[in-house]
Amino acid sequence: MEKKALDLAFVTKKNKNSLFYEEWIEDELVVFSNKPLPPKISIDELKKYKMICREPNSSTREFVKKMFEAKEFECDMLNIISVVHNSTALKYTVLNSSEQVVSIISKSVIKGELKNKKLFASKIKDMNLKRKTYVAYREKTKEIEAILNFIHQ
């Protein structure tokens, strides 16, 4: 059997490049913690928590920064104690912390831990943190088309 590689990615931000993008799903970011949180938190209340963030150039951090700035709130006002480079590291850093820490992540990344009550989520009051997720690809081969048909079912 012949092995092939596919150039395909799931992204939350369209870049100006030679890729094609198709809308896939809507994603929601939530504040999450290793200890219970109130159902809704104001952005000012976030200041009292120790925060772990994604790196400054990540699409998640850029999205959150833009949303905070629209409410005249700067990320520098948060008590940021650490920065990580991907959502998996973020999830496990919060999960394994001995003290209460919070961060912001895609709800879908932590849905199993939310269900099992290993992590806890909250929404930010008066803020819509929903964003679109896209499938990005270089060219529409029959394999890519099959994947697109499958995920759009």
GROMACS .gro file of C-alpha atoms in nm:
model
  153
    1MET     CA    1   0.000   0.000   0.000
    2GLU     CA    2   0.134   0.341  -0.097
    3LYS     CA    3   0.174   0.597   0.183
    4LYS     CA    4   0.078   0.958   0.115
    5ALA     CA    5   0.094   1.276   0.317
    6LEU     CA    6  -0.186   1.530   0.315
    7ASP     CA    7  -0.135   1.903   0.356
    8LEU     CA    8  -0.430   1.983   0.579
    9ALA     CA    9  -0.469   2.181   0.902
   10PHE     CA   10  -0.740   2.304   1.136
   11VAL     CA   11  -0.685   2.672   1.216
   12THR     CA   12  -0.864   2.961   1.381
   13LYS     CA   13  -0.711   3.238   1.175
   14LYS     CA   14  -0.679   3.285   0.801
   15ASN     CA   15  -0.333   3.395   0.692
   16LYS     CA   16  -0.245   3.578   0.375
   17ASN     CA   17  -0.084   3.290   0.192
   18SER     CA   18  -0.155   3.046  -0.089
   19LEU     CA   19  -0.380   2.819   0.118
   20PHE     CA   20  -0.751   2.757   0.072
   21TYR     CA   21  -0.981   2.788   0.375
   22GLU     CA   22  -1.320   2.634   0.440
   23GLU     CA   23  -1.528   2.718   0.744
   24TRP     CA   24  -1.566   2.418   0.971
   25ILE     CA   25  -1.712   2.483   1.318
   26GLU     CA   26  -1.764   2.760   1.568
   27ASP     CA   27  -1.535   2.737   1.868
   28GLU     CA   28  -1.585   2.900   2.208
   29LEU     CA   29  -1.309   3.006   2.443
   30VAL     CA   30  -1.368   2.978   2.818
   31VAL     CA   31  -1.181   3.069   3.135
   32PHE     CA   32  -1.084   2.742   3.301
   33SER     CA   33  -0.926   2.633   3.625
   34ASN     CA   34  -0.823   2.333   3.830
   35LYS     CA   35  -1.059   2.453   4.105
   36PRO     CA   36  -1.429   2.551   4.082
   37LEU     CA   37  -1.513   2.891   3.933
   38PRO     CA   38  -1.832   3.097   3.932
   39PRO     CA   39  -2.041   3.045   3.614
   40LYS     CA   40  -1.946   3.396   3.494
   41ILE     CA   41  -1.645   3.614   3.574
   42SER     CA   42  -1.597   3.981   3.490
   43ILE     CA   43  -1.271   4.072   3.320
   44ASP     CA   44  -1.182   4.277   3.630
   45GLU     CA   45  -1.232   3.968   3.850
   46LEU     CA   46  -0.975   3.785   3.638
   47LYS     CA   47  -0.707   4.007   3.796
   48LYS     CA   48  -0.737   3.825   4.130
   49TYR     CA   49  -0.642   3.487   3.976
   50LYS     CA   50  -0.296   3.362   3.884
   51MET     CA   51  -0.306   3.334   3.506
   52ILE     CA   52  -0.120   3.109   3.264
   53CYS     CA   53  -0.124   3.239   2.906
   54ARG     CA   54  -0.041   3.127   2.558
   55GLU     CA   55   0.260   3.290   2.392
   56PRO     CA   56   0.200   3.644   2.256
   57ASN     CA   57   0.189   3.543   1.887
   58SER     CA   58  -0.063   3.258   1.927
   59SER     CA   59  -0.397   3.308   1.755
   60THR     CA   60  -0.580   3.240   2.084
   61ARG     CA   61  -0.388   3.510   2.270
   62GLU     CA   62  -0.428   3.759   1.983
   63PHE     CA   63  -0.804   3.692   1.974
   64VAL     CA   64  -0.844   3.736   2.351
   65LYS     CA   65  -0.624   4.049   2.351
   66LYS     CA   66  -0.843   4.205   2.080
   67MET     CA   67  -1.161   4.120   2.273
   68PHE     CA   68  -1.015   4.266   2.597
   69GLU     CA   69  -0.900   4.583   2.421
   70ALA     CA   70  -1.254   4.634   2.290
   71LYS     CA   71  -1.356   4.652   2.658
   72GLU     CA   72  -1.061   4.885   2.733
   73PHE     CA   73  -0.883   4.615   2.932
   74GLU     CA   74  -0.514   4.537   2.881
   75CYS     CA   75  -0.369   4.187   2.922
   76ASP     CA   76  -0.083   4.343   3.125
   77MET     CA   77  -0.337   4.404   3.401
   78LEU     CA   78  -0.363   4.028   3.462
   79ASN     CA   79  -0.149   3.836   3.711
   80ILE     CA   80   0.038   3.631   3.447
   81ILE     CA   81   0.269   3.380   3.618
   82SER     CA   82   0.365   3.165   3.319
   83VAL     CA   83   0.346   3.142   2.939
   84VAL     CA   84   0.314   2.816   2.743
   85HIS     CA   85   0.341   2.739   2.372
   86ASN     CA   86   0.039   2.522   2.295
   87SER     CA   87  -0.306   2.430   2.424
   88THR     CA   88  -0.198   2.083   2.539
   89ALA     CA   89   0.076   2.232   2.759
   90LEU     CA   90  -0.175   2.489   2.883
   91LYS     CA   91  -0.433   2.226   2.979
   92TYR     CA   92  -0.182   2.006   3.165
   93THR     CA   93  -0.012   2.298   3.339
   94VAL     CA   94  -0.346   2.410   3.484
   95LEU     CA   95  -0.457   2.053   3.556
   96ASN     CA   96  -0.139   1.968   3.750
   97SER     CA   97  -0.094   2.292   3.943
   98SER     CA   98  -0.093   2.260   4.322
   99GLU     CA   99  -0.261   2.600   4.358
  100GLN     CA  100  -0.556   2.753   4.176
  101VAL     CA  101  -0.459   2.895   3.839
  102VAL     CA  102  -0.671   2.999   3.543
  103SER     CA  103  -0.632   3.038   3.173
  104ILE     CA  104  -0.839   3.073   2.857
  105ILE     CA  105  -0.877   2.782   2.617
  106SER     CA  106  -1.110   2.633   2.359
  107LYS     CA  107  -1.391   2.456   2.540
  108SER     CA  108  -1.356   2.159   2.305
  109VAL     CA  109  -0.995   2.099   2.422
  110ILE     CA  110  -1.106   2.041   2.782
  111LYS     CA  111  -1.453   1.890   2.735
  112GLY     CA  112  -1.350   1.551   2.881
  113GLU     CA  113  -1.196   1.712   3.190
  114LEU     CA  114  -1.503   1.934   3.235
  115LYS     CA  115  -1.731   1.631   3.218
  116ASN     CA  116  -1.516   1.443   3.473
  117LYS     CA  117  -1.491   1.755   3.694
  118LYS     CA  118  -1.111   1.759   3.677
  119LEU     CA  119  -1.128   2.112   3.531
  120PHE     CA  120  -1.388   2.386   3.571
  121ALA     CA  121  -1.499   2.651   3.321
  122SER     CA  122  -1.651   2.996   3.336
  123LYS     CA  123  -1.759   3.252   3.079
  124ILE     CA  124  -1.650   3.614   3.086
  125LYS     CA  125  -1.943   3.848   3.155
  126ASP     CA  126  -2.055   4.062   2.861
  127MET     CA  127  -1.805   3.903   2.623
  128ASN     CA  128  -1.861   3.671   2.329
  129LEU     CA  129  -1.550   3.454   2.289
  130LYS     CA  130  -1.676   3.252   1.995
  131ARG     CA  131  -1.463   3.222   1.684
  132LYS     CA  132  -1.469   3.026   1.363
  133THR     CA  133  -1.244   2.729   1.294
  134TYR     CA  134  -1.130   2.659   0.939
  135VAL     CA  135  -0.987   2.369   0.744
  136ALA     CA  136  -0.681   2.491   0.554
  137TYR     CA  137  -0.527   2.307   0.260
  138ARG     CA  138  -0.296   2.367  -0.037
  139GLU     CA  139  -0.496   2.198  -0.311
  140LYS     CA  140  -0.825   2.012  -0.326
  141THR     CA  141  -0.720   1.656  -0.401
  142LYS     CA  142  -0.969   1.369  -0.393
  143GLU     CA  143  -0.838   1.278  -0.044
  144ILE     CA  144  -0.887   1.634   0.086
  145GLU     CA  145  -1.233   1.644  -0.072
  146ALA     CA  146  -1.323   1.316   0.105
  147ILE     CA  147  -1.212   1.462   0.440
  148LEU     CA  148  -1.408   1.784   0.378
  149ASN     CA  149  -1.719   1.583   0.288
  150PHE     CA  150  -1.678   1.376   0.606
  151ILE     CA  151  -1.638   1.672   0.843
  152HIS     CA  152  -1.925   1.867   0.684
  153GLN     CA  153  -2.175   1.580   0.740
   0.00000   0.00000   0.00000
